[in-house]
Every structure is written in C-alpha cells, then in structure tokens.
Amino acid sequence: MFPKGGHFKYEFQKGKPWQYENYYAPFDFAIQKTKVEIEAEKKKLRENSKLYLEYDEGIAIAVKDNIQKRVNKVLNASDLDASEKENILTVVDGIVADVYEYGLFNVVNYHKIDKDIVTLKRGNMVQDIQPYKLFKTDNNLKYINSKIGVQPLTEVENTLLNILFEELKPNVELNEELTLKALEESLSAISLTKGLVAEKERIIFKGDIVEGEKLAVLESIKNEFESQVWSKSNYNWIVFGYILLVALAFLMLLLFLRKYRVEIFENNNKVTFIFFNILLVVFLTTLIVKFNAEFVYAVPIVILPLVLKAFFDARLGMFTHVLTVLLLGFIVPNSFEFLFLQIIAGIVTILTISELYKRANLFISVLQITIVYFVVYFAFSIIQEGNASNLDWAKFGYFALNGAATLFVIPLIYVFEILFSLVSDESLKELSNTNSKLLRELAEKAPGTFQHSLQVANLAEACANEVHANSMLVRTGALYHDIGKMANPMFFTENQSTSVNPHDELTPRDSGQIIINHIIDGVELAKKNRLPDRIIDFIRTHHGTSLVYYFYKKEEEIEGRAVDKKYFQYPGPIPFSKETAILMMCDSVEAASKSLKEPSAQVIDGLVEKVVNSQMENGQFMNADITFKELQTIKKVLKKKLKNIYHLRIEYPE
C-alpha cells in the first residue's frame, strides 16, 4: 500500500528557511508549473477558445426553392406587369441572399455565444465572423418589412411578407462537439513545465527562504524522485526498507501491549482486532490518496483512537493512533503538516470523549475535533502564505466531512462487537438497563437477590469512579453477578420471606455445595443468554477462592474436628482486574452489612476493614491491578455509602 516510487530525503515548507546544506541538482530535470499557473493557462485558453457554428447549406437551398415557387405562383396569379414582377423577384432574392449570406440563427441559443469572434463552418470551409453578422429569428419580420415596401402594403406585398416569414428557417447552430474537441486539444497541448535545471546546478543555499522559484524547483525535484517507479535493481532494497520501518512500528505496539496490557497481549482475538483497525485506516487512506490526494483530510482517522478507547482504554488508543499516523506519513503528501494535524486531533479525541455511550458527548467532541482541524490548518496556511487571503476553503469542507464521518463510529463499534466478540460501553449501557429480559427475570424469581445486586452496583460504581476504573463495566457486572441464584432462590437468605429455611433439612456440605453452585449456574445462564465474556468474568470471580464460611464452621461443629476446605471453597478464579476486585469487596461488604443489628458508624468502619483485610490476607487480590492506595480509597467510599444507607431517621408522630 506504500508509494511505488522513490522518496525525497529532504523536508521543506513554503516560507520556511532551507535547513540543510547547499543543495545542487543530482540530475537534469524540468521545472514543473504550479497548479495555479496551469489553471490560469487553462482559464485563458477557455476564454480564447473558438466557438464553432455549423452552417447547413441544404436548408438554405431548400428555403430558396420553396420561396421561389410560392412567389412565382403568387405573381402569376396577380395582374402586375412584367417589370413589377421582375422588381419583386429581385427584392425577394436579395432578402434571401442577405439572410443566408452568413446564415439564420435561432435566437433561443443566441445566449450561448459569448465570444467577439465566432468560427462559421460551411462544409469544408471555415471563416471567422462577428456574431452580429448572423441573422436572428427574432428580427426577421422587421428586416423583411423594411425591404418589401412602404406602408401601407398592397395585397401582393402582404402575401410575399407572409411567405418569407413562414419559409425562412434557421440554418446555423452551435457545433458543441467541434467546439469541445478544439478546446480539449488546446488544453491537452498545455506544457506542464516551464524550464530546465541542469545536473549540478545550484538549487538553493542553506538558510534561503523556500518560496517563489526556489519552491517551484524543489517541488519539481521532489515529484521527480517520487515518480521514479521501483525498478528490478532497487525493488528488493526499497521493499526491505519499508518492511523494517513497518515492523519497527508494529514491534513498538507489541512491546507496549506486552509491558502494560498483558491481558490484551495474551488474547489473540484482541491483538488481531487492534492490527485490523490499523490496516483498515492505512488501506482507506491509501485508496483516497490514489483517487485524489486533496481528499485525504476527509478521512476520519480519529475513529481509530475512538474505537480502541471504547473497547480498551485511552492510553492504548493514543499510542496506536500515533504509530498509525507515523506510518501514514509515508503515503500522504505534506507529511509534516498531516502528522501534526492528526496527532493533535487524536489527543483532543482522547481528552474530550469520556463516555462514548452518551451521544451528546460524541457530538460535542466531534465538533471540538473539527474546530481543532480548522485552527491548525489556518495556522499552517498563514505561516506558509504570510497572510490569510490564500486559504483553501475547500479544505474546511473536507474537515467538516471528516467530522460527519467520525459520527459513524457508533454503528462501526456495533459491527466490531459482532465480528470480534468484544463489548463496548455502548453495549454495557444496554445491558445495565434493569428492564432487560434477564434482570426482569431475576427481579421476579429472586427479588431479594435483585435488590442486593442493585445495592452492590451502586456501591461498586461509586468506588470505580473514585479510583478511575471503568464504572459502567463494574456496574453492569454487579447487576448480573448473582443471576445464578435464580436456580434455587429460596436457599439464599435475602429471598426467604418466611421463617422456613430449606437448609435445615440438608447437611452443611450439601448446603455449601448449593451456595457454591450459584457461580456455575450463573456462568451457564449468562452463556445461554449470550452475555459478553467481560460480564461473565464478574460472575466467576466475585467470590474468588474464598470459603462458604458459615456452613464450613457448621460442619466443623458437627464433626468436632477440622474438615477439608475443598468441599466449601468457591472454584474461582480470583479477581484479575481492578473492576472485578471492586465487585468482590462491595458484594461481601454489602452482604455482611445486612447482619448488623445496630449499624453505627464505628461498627460499619470495623466491618469494612475486617471484610476487605480478610480478602487481602487470603490473597484474593494477588492478580488484580489494584494498589494499596486504591484499596484505602475504596474502603473510605464503602464506609461513607453504608453510613448513608443505615443512618438513623427521625421517628414520625402517630
């Protein structure tokens, strides 16, 4: 997809000093005219191009014959003498001769004649004439009237007037095909060059300002280098060079993933997704450049960091965006301007869009990105041109088109979710709706568990916001973490509305197994309802490898000795992300708080410390990317929220 030509090794900008050593021509080359110069020549040619009119001799002959026959018939029926008839015939022949000397033109098409001189084609003969020499259909009657006689006209003269008016037909029309062909020949003959630079001739001194003739010569030699198609002698070397550069860029991305995003690096599907998006952007940009390089700024490249941020995080999105833009620098014209513009736009994209699932955020961010494009292009233009009078207003239109195309990111994210089995914040928003099928079913079958899940979701979301975790992800995971309890809702205390406890009829080991099975049942139910893997992770990890402590202790009391923990231990795995660790803490603390008889501030503080410290001591957070500072922050949030929930209310009078 990279250019199949050479590469000019120097970078330069209009209006900036030449920063390299004195530069001499390495070979003979022609100085190319600028687009402005070529367009000016084309405009001049269009203004001076010939307008061809086609003279139809057949119509003129036919009209003369018809008029002669009808006039002779009228004269033969009249009582005029021979001399009078001869005079009338002379007048009629003179009128016809005058009208068809240069031809009769239809006035409807007269507005198309915008030249002072037109070319009249009569068979194989052409002659240049002034347009006013043509007779027009709208002034025929007046001319005939002036030639026939003096008012009032006799009956014969009136008859002759009518015959001439009826029979005179237009025989000249525009020959658009010939006119266009002549113009195209003139345009194709325009020279694209305006001089020659000889080998070893000085082009520019170090420190000279790149403008005027120097700019034209530098642009010409740059184009000369880039137009040199790969040959058999240098093909392998150029391809090898490109391979090294691209491999280096991809290696940097893989090293970033390996060092800072291990869970992504070890997931082939996610790595494939990232590289697929890079190739997609490069491919789209290449197509646009090959079609028309002027449209390159209409390519919505900032969709790349948007998509990666939606599925992963802002840092990965920005890192990938920068590497991709560096690769595009080989493909696009004005690479420095392009790199600066797109990197700034990428930074603005990452900084402005915090929650993509909120449509207002996306529209506001796209507007800000478009404004940044405008400002950066305006700055580059006034630096290069020295004023604001030569702005290319078409580019502002391309930037607006770019912004409109960026809004396509929402349906694109949906497509990627299907193709790569990923989940974005937009999907999490839909899943967190309590009116969804599975959550409605949970509310009906296990209302106590549903209320518990809501409380845990609120606590987890508040904690996630404080430690800058994905609050939407952890809230959604909290709402679904206990859906496995729907299989046996009455075996869980929050759903027991009577004093009857089904565990009284079971052994502690059987009861413990039923409690543990809500993890397995939840995973199966989630897969059956096609919940994303990121949500299933919360179901699997929210108890980690902890014990069903109540029934474990009860079994010890019955046996009178230590029992094997494996019968009372959750299958795990332990939490492996900040979000899953937050859910484990919130779930345990919320459940434990229900057992408090007098939930004072001191008791709540002690409960939170006890539960979280116990999980830490049992190694439940060993695989989670969470710090001690974040754990302290989460504890503070949990204490504050629980105190708000269990605060004392005033007693209302009866």
XYZ file of C-alpha atoms in Angstrom:
654
model
C 0.000 0.000 0.000
C 3.024 2.304 0.260
C 4.031 4.513 -2.702
C 5.725 2.650 -5.570
C 8.194 5.462 -6.165
C 11.272 6.991 -4.653
C 11.315 9.289 -1.662
C 12.800 12.793 -1.468
C 15.030 12.803 1.583
C 14.565 16.482 2.478
C 11.571 18.077 4.192
C 10.697 21.690 3.380
C 7.824 24.108 3.834
C 6.800 27.213 1.983
C 8.023 30.361 3.729
C 10.494 28.483 5.972
C 14.313 28.575 5.681
C 16.158 25.713 3.957
C 17.757 23.945 6.925
C 20.155 21.669 5.070
C 23.444 22.254 3.258
C 23.574 23.942 -0.140
C 21.595 21.738 -2.499
C 22.649 21.008 -6.087
C 20.667 19.170 -8.756
C 21.654 15.449 -8.794
C 20.429 15.097 -12.405
C 18.721 17.045 -15.201
C 15.026 17.702 -14.611
C 12.264 20.017 -15.782
C 10.706 22.706 -13.580
C 7.035 21.908 -13.213
C 4.378 24.580 -13.285
C 2.247 25.015 -10.190
C -1.429 24.160 -10.153
C -2.223 27.871 -10.023
C -0.174 28.550 -13.153
C -1.709 25.629 -15.039
C -5.230 26.678 -14.035
C -4.522 30.252 -15.146
C -3.407 28.982 -18.564
C -6.471 26.779 -18.835
C -8.717 29.695 -17.950
C -7.080 31.855 -20.598
C -7.483 29.102 -23.201
C -11.159 28.696 -22.337
C -11.678 32.438 -22.746
C -9.872 32.497 -26.097
C -11.077 29.172 -27.449
C -13.012 29.159 -30.704
C -16.788 28.807 -30.774
C -17.800 26.798 -33.842
C -21.102 27.361 -35.673
C -22.348 24.869 -38.263
C -23.832 26.331 -41.498
C -26.377 23.967 -43.111
C -26.234 24.624 -46.889
C -29.072 22.201 -47.545
C -31.591 24.221 -45.513
C -30.600 27.440 -47.361
C -31.063 25.825 -50.813
C -34.377 24.228 -49.832
C -35.695 27.506 -48.420
C -34.693 29.404 -51.593
C -36.506 26.838 -53.795
C -39.665 26.898 -51.673
C -39.796 30.692 -51.613
C -39.188 30.944 -55.376
C -42.030 28.508 -56.165
C -44.538 30.182 -53.859
C -43.602 33.735 -55.027
C -43.884 32.761 -58.709
C -47.288 31.271 -58.040
C -48.480 34.484 -56.365
C -47.042 36.690 -59.110
C -48.547 34.569 -61.878
C -51.969 34.974 -60.296
C -51.575 38.756 -59.990
C -52.259 41.408 -62.640
C -48.843 43.060 -62.226
C -46.872 43.870 -65.351
C -43.567 42.169 -66.163
C -41.328 44.952 -64.867
C -43.110 44.989 -61.485
C -42.824 41.211 -61.192
C -39.139 41.446 -62.027
C -38.593 44.067 -59.324
C -40.390 41.941 -56.718
C -38.337 38.854 -57.628
C -35.163 40.920 -57.315
C -36.209 42.168 -53.851
C -37.126 38.646 -52.678
C -33.865 37.174 -53.978
C -31.956 39.970 -52.250
C -33.696 39.302 -48.919
C -32.970 35.556 -49.109
C -29.364 36.226 -50.142
C -28.847 38.651 -47.243
C -30.375 36.295 -44.666
C -28.358 33.280 -45.781
C -25.086 35.092 -46.500
C -23.842 34.076 -43.022
C -26.950 32.171 -42.038
C -30.056 32.441 -39.877
C -29.532 31.654 -36.175
C -32.199 30.566 -33.693
C -32.456 33.302 -31.064
C -33.130 30.673 -28.356
C -29.463 29.602 -28.494
C -28.023 33.086 -29.049
C -27.195 33.486 -25.345
C -24.611 30.707 -25.712
C -22.487 32.938 -27.923
C -20.084 34.641 -25.518
C -17.287 35.471 -27.980
C -16.466 38.569 -30.004
C -15.474 36.352 -32.930
C -17.064 33.020 -33.872
C -15.969 30.457 -36.454
C -18.543 29.589 -39.109
C -18.105 26.189 -40.725
C -19.612 25.725 -44.208
C -18.807 22.279 -45.423
C -15.012 22.087 -45.519
C -14.591 25.869 -45.349
C -14.331 27.899 -42.127
C -14.277 31.657 -41.601
C -14.195 33.910 -38.556
C -17.037 36.425 -38.321
C -18.549 38.789 -35.790
C -21.730 37.331 -34.205
C -23.768 40.415 -35.177
C -23.499 39.447 -38.876
C -25.747 36.470 -38.203
C -29.439 36.956 -38.802
C -31.556 36.064 -35.785
C -35.087 34.671 -35.939
C -36.487 37.395 -33.702
C -35.613 40.285 -36.101
C -36.608 38.577 -39.381
C -40.026 40.210 -39.680
C -38.686 43.711 -39.146
C -35.992 43.260 -41.800
C -38.403 41.755 -44.374
C -40.871 44.554 -43.743
C -38.236 47.176 -44.455
C -37.336 45.556 -47.780
C -40.789 44.644 -49.188
C -42.232 48.137 -49.497
C -43.627 51.233 -47.843
C -46.677 51.088 -45.613
C -49.453 50.511 -46.302
C -48.536 47.328 -48.178
C -50.517 46.067 -51.118
C -52.222 42.694 -51.040
C -49.403 41.111 -53.053
C -46.745 42.621 -50.777
C -48.559 41.296 -47.684
C -48.670 37.860 -49.250
C -44.965 37.985 -50.055
C -44.255 39.143 -46.483
C -46.101 36.113 -45.068
C -44.354 33.704 -47.445
C -40.906 34.954 -46.477
C -41.687 34.905 -42.754
C -43.041 31.349 -42.962
C -40.338 29.875 -45.174
C -37.171 31.390 -43.726
C -35.740 28.660 -41.478
C -32.665 28.785 -39.173
C -29.713 27.029 -40.786
C -26.928 27.898 -38.320
C -26.477 26.209 -34.957
C -23.770 25.643 -32.382
C -21.410 22.776 -33.111
C -20.755 21.857 -29.473
C -18.862 18.692 -30.318
C -16.354 20.521 -32.512
C -16.081 23.398 -30.022
C -15.381 20.988 -27.149
C -12.914 18.963 -29.192
C -10.972 22.083 -30.133
C -10.873 23.198 -26.502
C -9.691 19.771 -25.320
C -6.921 19.766 -27.919
C -5.781 23.172 -26.719
C -5.888 22.117 -23.061
C -4.007 18.881 -23.725
C -1.299 20.843 -25.505
C -0.512 22.889 -22.386
C 3.064 22.358 -21.265
C 3.378 21.232 -17.648
C 6.923 22.505 -17.385
C 8.488 25.939 -17.694
C 12.216 25.412 -17.772
C 15.089 23.005 -17.188
C 17.566 22.572 -14.350
C 20.888 21.047 -15.354
C 22.800 18.480 -13.317
C 24.976 20.027 -10.537
C 23.223 23.378 -10.928
C 22.653 25.080 -7.562
C 19.042 24.940 -6.454
C 19.135 26.628 -3.033
C 21.612 27.853 -0.424
C 21.420 26.900 3.235
C 19.242 29.442 5.058
C 17.434 30.654 1.920
C 13.688 31.088 2.280
C 11.724 28.418 0.405
C 9.427 30.491 -1.813
C 8.855 31.598 -5.390
C 11.108 29.999 -7.996
C 13.080 28.042 -5.367
C 9.866 26.442 -4.080
C 8.830 25.518 -7.635
C 12.209 23.889 -8.330
C 12.185 21.946 -5.033
C 8.626 20.754 -5.642
C 9.691 19.656 -9.133
C 12.653 17.584 -7.994
C 10.590 16.088 -5.159
C 7.958 14.984 -7.678
C 10.735 13.667 -9.904
C 12.025 11.433 -7.105
C 8.536 10.216 -6.173
C 7.665 9.445 -9.801
C 10.593 7.053 -10.150
C 8.838 3.667 -10.092
C 10.640 0.774 -8.431
C 12.970 -0.971 -10.811
C 14.360 -4.516 -10.678
C 17.663 -3.178 -9.408
C 16.304 -1.366 -6.354
C 12.984 -3.157 -5.762
C 14.269 -5.573 -3.116
C 16.127 -2.876 -1.201
C 13.154 -0.488 -1.094
C 10.779 -3.245 -0.004
C 13.283 -4.342 2.653
C 13.465 -0.758 3.944
C 9.685 -0.475 4.147
C 9.496 -3.862 5.922
C 11.973 -2.699 8.553
C 10.108 0.535 9.245
C 6.664 -1.076 9.422
C 7.983 -3.969 11.516
C 9.575 -1.470 13.901
C 6.263 0.370 14.338
C 4.373 -2.879 14.934
C 7.078 -4.095 17.324
C 6.675 -0.929 19.418
C 2.948 -1.641 19.684
C 3.524 -5.275 20.650
C 6.108 -4.267 23.272
C 3.638 -1.742 24.702
C 0.989 -4.472 24.947
C 3.467 -6.926 26.449
C 4.623 -4.473 29.119
C 1.465 -2.533 30.013
C -1.515 -4.551 28.655
C -0.602 -8.206 29.283
C -4.223 -9.406 29.250
C -4.633 -7.942 25.751
C -1.248 -9.225 24.553
C -2.193 -12.779 25.534
C -5.549 -12.567 23.772
C -5.081 -13.251 20.043
C -8.563 -12.008 19.220
C -7.897 -8.589 20.761
C -4.438 -8.251 19.188
C -5.936 -9.163 15.808
C -8.638 -6.553 16.327
C -6.068 -3.805 17.030
C -3.941 -4.624 13.972
C -7.057 -4.984 11.809
C -8.048 -1.404 12.675
C -4.555 -0.111 11.862
C -4.595 -1.826 8.465
C -8.135 -0.579 7.818
C -7.114 3.056 8.374
C -3.958 2.678 6.229
C -5.938 0.969 3.458
C -8.698 3.615 3.463
C -6.161 6.475 3.401
C -4.243 4.805 0.551
C -7.410 4.490 -1.532
C -8.271 8.159 -1.013
C -4.716 9.307 -1.861
C -4.712 7.239 -5.066
C -8.134 8.619 -6.033
C -7.422 12.261 -5.163
C -4.851 13.315 -2.562
C -6.801 16.522 -1.839
C -9.475 14.433 -0.090
C -7.017 12.962 2.431
C -8.232 15.337 5.149
C -11.757 13.961 4.763
C -10.599 10.533 6.021
C -11.899 10.122 9.628
C -8.622 8.840 11.089
C -9.655 9.790 14.652
C -12.142 6.906 14.532
C -9.156 4.654 15.364
C -8.485 6.042 18.883
C -12.242 6.309 19.447
C -12.796 2.627 18.693
C -9.822 1.457 20.752
C -10.855 3.638 23.672
C -14.381 2.211 23.508
C -13.107 -1.369 23.798
C -9.885 -0.920 25.786
C -8.539 2.342 27.225
C -7.416 5.843 26.252
C -3.670 5.200 26.611
C -3.697 2.253 24.205
C -5.901 4.225 21.799
C -3.494 7.183 21.755
C -0.362 5.024 21.417
C -1.840 3.098 18.483
C -3.089 6.296 16.832
C 0.370 7.906 16.917
C 2.046 4.828 15.404
C -0.596 4.623 12.673
C -0.211 8.296 11.788
C 3.562 7.821 11.564
C 3.004 5.011 9.038
C 0.623 7.213 7.052
C 3.386 9.801 6.782
C 4.920 7.633 4.026
C 1.706 7.744 1.997
C 0.228 11.226 2.271
C 1.527 14.496 0.780
C 2.744 17.262 3.122
C 3.599 14.627 5.713
C 4.730 17.031 8.463
C 1.520 19.041 8.275
C -0.503 15.806 8.210
C 1.333 14.291 11.195
C 0.977 17.404 13.325
C -2.689 17.818 12.456
C -3.690 14.186 13.086
C -1.715 13.778 16.312
C -3.281 16.939 17.770
C -6.715 15.732 16.648
C -6.056 12.335 18.272
C -5.078 13.968 21.566
C -8.232 16.095 21.523
C -10.284 12.970 20.765
C -8.857 11.072 23.726
C -9.196 14.022 26.107
C -12.717 15.101 25.173
C -14.669 11.852 24.863
C -15.026 10.378 28.339
C -18.195 8.315 27.927
C -18.815 7.302 24.328
C -22.219 5.793 25.089
C -23.538 9.295 25.787
C -24.447 10.632 22.342
C -24.183 14.267 23.409
C -20.536 13.675 24.402
C -19.758 12.286 20.946
C -21.352 15.218 19.090
C -19.601 17.791 21.289
C -16.258 16.027 20.902
C -16.589 15.760 17.112
C -17.368 19.478 16.993
C -14.247 20.215 19.052
C -12.112 17.974 16.816
C -13.404 19.739 13.701
C -12.638 23.151 15.220
C -9.097 21.956 16.026
C -8.679 20.887 12.396
C -9.800 24.369 11.286
C -7.437 26.152 13.685
C -4.360 24.031 12.869
C -4.905 24.315 9.104
C -5.449 28.085 9.429
C -2.183 28.388 11.391
C -0.226 26.385 8.803
C -1.704 28.453 5.965
C -0.834 31.857 7.385
C 2.707 30.615 8.192
C 3.225 29.369 4.634
C 1.420 32.153 2.757
C 2.217 35.061 5.072
C -1.452 36.132 5.104
C -4.979 34.739 5.279
C -6.046 35.717 1.768
C -4.943 32.467 0.105
C -6.830 29.999 2.290
C -8.069 26.877 0.517
C -11.711 26.951 1.621
C -12.298 23.501 0.127
C -10.178 22.017 2.932
C -12.566 23.408 5.522
C -15.264 21.441 3.722
C -13.099 18.295 3.912
C -12.645 18.809 7.657
C -16.418 19.179 8.103
C -16.895 15.982 6.093
C -14.300 14.322 8.316
C -16.304 15.295 11.406
C -19.538 13.959 9.907
C -17.839 10.661 9.005
C -16.465 10.354 12.556
C -20.054 10.034 13.836
C -20.129 6.684 12.011
C -18.089 5.295 14.931
C -21.255 4.187 16.800
C -22.525 1.698 14.150
C -18.906 0.698 13.468
C -18.431 -0.254 17.125
C -21.579 -2.379 16.925
C -20.198 -4.212 13.858
C -16.861 -4.822 15.606
C -18.665 -6.218 18.647
C -20.292 -8.848 16.446
C -17.179 -9.656 14.385
C -14.686 -9.846 17.271
C -16.961 -10.794 20.208
C -15.980 -7.667 22.135
C -18.080 -5.430 24.355
C -18.092 -1.627 24.451
C -19.531 0.949 26.825
C -22.498 1.309 24.481
C -23.375 -2.379 24.961
C -22.782 -2.112 28.700
C -25.301 0.714 28.827
C -27.907 -1.510 27.182
C -27.084 -4.468 29.443
C -27.329 -2.345 32.598
C -30.955 -1.484 31.839
C -32.960 -3.173 34.608
C -35.791 -3.755 32.140
C -33.663 -6.221 30.179
C -35.017 -9.779 29.993
C -32.531 -11.421 32.354
C -32.702 -8.720 35.047
C -36.513 -8.714 34.927
C -36.432 -12.476 35.414
C -34.051 -12.045 38.365
C -36.409 -9.466 39.922
C -39.363 -11.869 39.619
C -37.699 -15.126 40.741
C -35.272 -13.737 43.319
C -36.413 -10.240 44.373
C -34.086 -10.152 47.377
C -31.068 -11.008 45.213
C -32.153 -8.346 42.709
C -32.241 -5.681 45.453
C -28.865 -6.899 46.726
C -27.444 -6.620 43.175
C -28.748 -3.064 42.844
C -27.130 -2.049 46.145
C -23.838 -3.683 45.150
C -23.993 -1.981 41.714
C -24.393 1.449 43.326
C -21.530 0.825 45.758
C -19.248 -0.581 43.024
C -19.956 2.306 40.651
C -19.113 4.873 43.348
C -15.847 3.056 44.171
C -14.886 2.741 40.497
C -15.376 6.457 39.945
C -13.038 7.273 42.827
C -10.182 5.044 41.622
C -10.710 5.845 37.889
C -11.837 2.332 36.943
C -14.487 1.542 34.312
C -17.619 2.442 36.280
C -20.043 1.316 33.560
C -18.360 -2.101 33.345
C -18.315 -2.723 37.087
C -21.933 -1.572 37.485
C -23.112 -3.906 34.747
C -21.081 -6.794 36.179
C -22.584 -6.145 39.633
C -26.140 -6.309 38.288
C -25.519 -9.777 36.813
C -23.062 -11.275 39.314
C -25.701 -13.271 41.238
C -28.036 -14.385 38.424
C -27.106 -17.992 39.252
C -29.237 -17.729 42.404
C -32.354 -17.915 40.207
C -31.846 -21.707 40.009
C -32.525 -22.099 43.783
C -33.638 -18.683 45.075
C -35.077 -19.894 48.391
C -31.706 -21.282 49.504
C -30.397 -17.722 49.852
C -31.464 -15.720 52.903
C -32.266 -12.488 51.029
C -35.099 -14.323 49.202
C -36.574 -16.064 52.256
C -39.781 -14.253 53.166
C -40.837 -16.806 55.828
C -39.140 -18.462 58.797
C -38.808 -21.717 56.847
C -35.170 -22.323 55.880
C -34.613 -25.193 53.386
C -31.031 -25.570 54.640
C -32.393 -27.012 57.903
C -33.181 -30.219 56.022
C -29.684 -30.513 54.498
C -26.189 -31.293 55.716
C -23.731 -28.368 55.835
C -21.764 -29.930 52.981
C -24.881 -30.136 50.752
C -25.898 -26.613 51.692
C -22.401 -25.344 50.921
C -22.485 -27.050 47.530
C -25.821 -25.386 46.646
C -24.385 -21.991 47.590
C -21.226 -22.644 45.545
C -23.265 -23.834 42.567
C -24.761 -20.371 42.064
C -21.435 -19.464 40.411
C -21.625 -22.365 37.947
C -25.343 -21.835 37.344
C -24.710 -18.125 36.771
C -21.997 -18.751 34.169
C -24.200 -21.252 32.304
C -27.186 -18.882 32.374
C -25.009 -15.992 31.176
C -23.649 -18.012 28.257
C -27.154 -19.189 27.373
C -28.282 -15.549 27.219
C -25.117 -14.557 25.299
C -23.735 -12.163 27.866
C -20.235 -10.870 26.963
C -17.193 -12.578 28.491
C -16.318 -9.356 30.343
C -19.589 -9.675 32.299
C -19.202 -13.439 32.836
C -15.813 -12.663 34.427
C -17.637 -10.876 37.271
C -19.873 -13.904 37.871
C -16.864 -16.271 38.034
C -14.649 -14.088 40.230
C -16.919 -12.277 42.692
C -16.216 -14.886 45.406
C -12.750 -15.810 44.155
C -11.461 -18.906 46.006
C -12.971 -17.941 49.366
C -14.963 -20.292 51.642
C -18.687 -20.649 52.292
C -17.637 -19.810 55.819
C -20.973 -20.292 57.649
C -21.508 -23.880 56.533
C -17.787 -24.660 56.830
C -17.870 -23.708 60.510
C -21.159 -25.569 60.994
C -19.590 -28.735 59.540
C -16.657 -28.363 61.945
C -19.075 -28.091 64.893
C -20.909 -31.238 63.816
C -17.744 -33.242 63.122
C -15.901 -31.886 66.139
C -12.716 -31.615 64.113
C -11.137 -29.743 61.211
C -12.730 -30.620 57.872
C -11.424 -30.471 54.321
C -11.875 -26.947 52.953
C -12.212 -28.107 49.344
C -15.884 -29.012 49.898
C -16.662 -25.436 50.952
C -14.389 -23.456 48.643
C -15.577 -21.474 45.608
C -13.984 -22.623 42.331
C -12.513 -19.206 41.446
C -10.635 -17.748 39.718
C -9.651 -14.845 41.920
C -10.263 -11.307 40.589
C -7.832 -10.372 37.796
C -8.763 -6.733 37.179
C -9.440 -3.613 39.183
C -13.148 -3.845 38.356
C -13.597 -7.479 39.439
C -11.706 -6.757 42.689
C -14.043 -3.811 43.415
C -17.085 -6.045 42.912
C -15.737 -8.699 45.314
C -15.259 -6.096 48.051
C -18.630 -4.415 47.512
C -20.505 -7.727 47.333
C -19.008 -9.061 50.568
C -19.359 -5.780 52.469
C -22.987 -5.240 51.382
C -23.967 -8.814 52.299
C -22.184 -8.616 55.671
C -23.817 -5.271 56.483
C -27.251 -6.947 56.405
C -26.293 -8.901 59.532
C -25.585 -5.780 61.583
C -28.153 -5.353 64.367
C -27.019 -1.853 65.359
C -25.187 -0.366 62.349
C -23.392 2.549 63.976
C -20.567 4.442 62.279
C -17.945 2.630 64.389
C -19.433 -0.782 63.672
C -19.610 -0.086 59.929
C -15.970 1.065 59.863
C -14.911 -2.110 61.626
C -16.968 -4.302 59.310
C -15.467 -2.787 56.140
C -11.923 -3.077 57.477
C -12.484 -6.670 58.585
C -14.004 -7.870 55.294
C -11.515 -6.170 52.954
C -8.467 -7.038 55.083
C -9.580 -10.661 55.238
C -9.791 -10.822 51.440
C -6.338 -9.249 51.148
C -4.842 -11.753 53.624
C -6.376 -14.652 51.700
C -4.633 -13.452 48.516
C -7.837 -12.659 46.637
C -6.331 -9.529 45.045
C -2.982 -11.018 44.013
C -3.831 -10.930 40.290
C -5.782 -7.664 40.311
C -4.191 -4.440 39.061
C -5.012 -2.530 42.235
C -2.788 -0.597 44.645
C -2.882 -0.198 48.433
C -3.788 3.447 47.962
C -6.774 2.466 45.814
C -7.837 -0.105 48.421
C -7.853 2.595 51.095
C -9.912 4.845 48.820
C -12.417 2.037 48.207
C -12.724 1.416 51.944
C -13.499 5.096 52.553
C -16.186 5.096 49.862
C -17.784 1.921 51.245
C -17.830 3.304 54.778
C -19.383 6.570 53.658
C -22.030 4.909 51.484
C -23.040 2.355 54.130
C -23.341 5.097 56.760
C -25.662 6.969 54.420
C -27.732 3.820 53.885
C -28.020 2.948 57.587
C -28.344 6.475 59.001
C -30.964 6.990 61.712
C -34.273 8.550 60.734
C -36.498 10.673 62.974
C -39.488 8.926 64.463
C -42.685 10.299 62.905
C -45.588 11.001 65.313
C -48.579 8.688 65.059
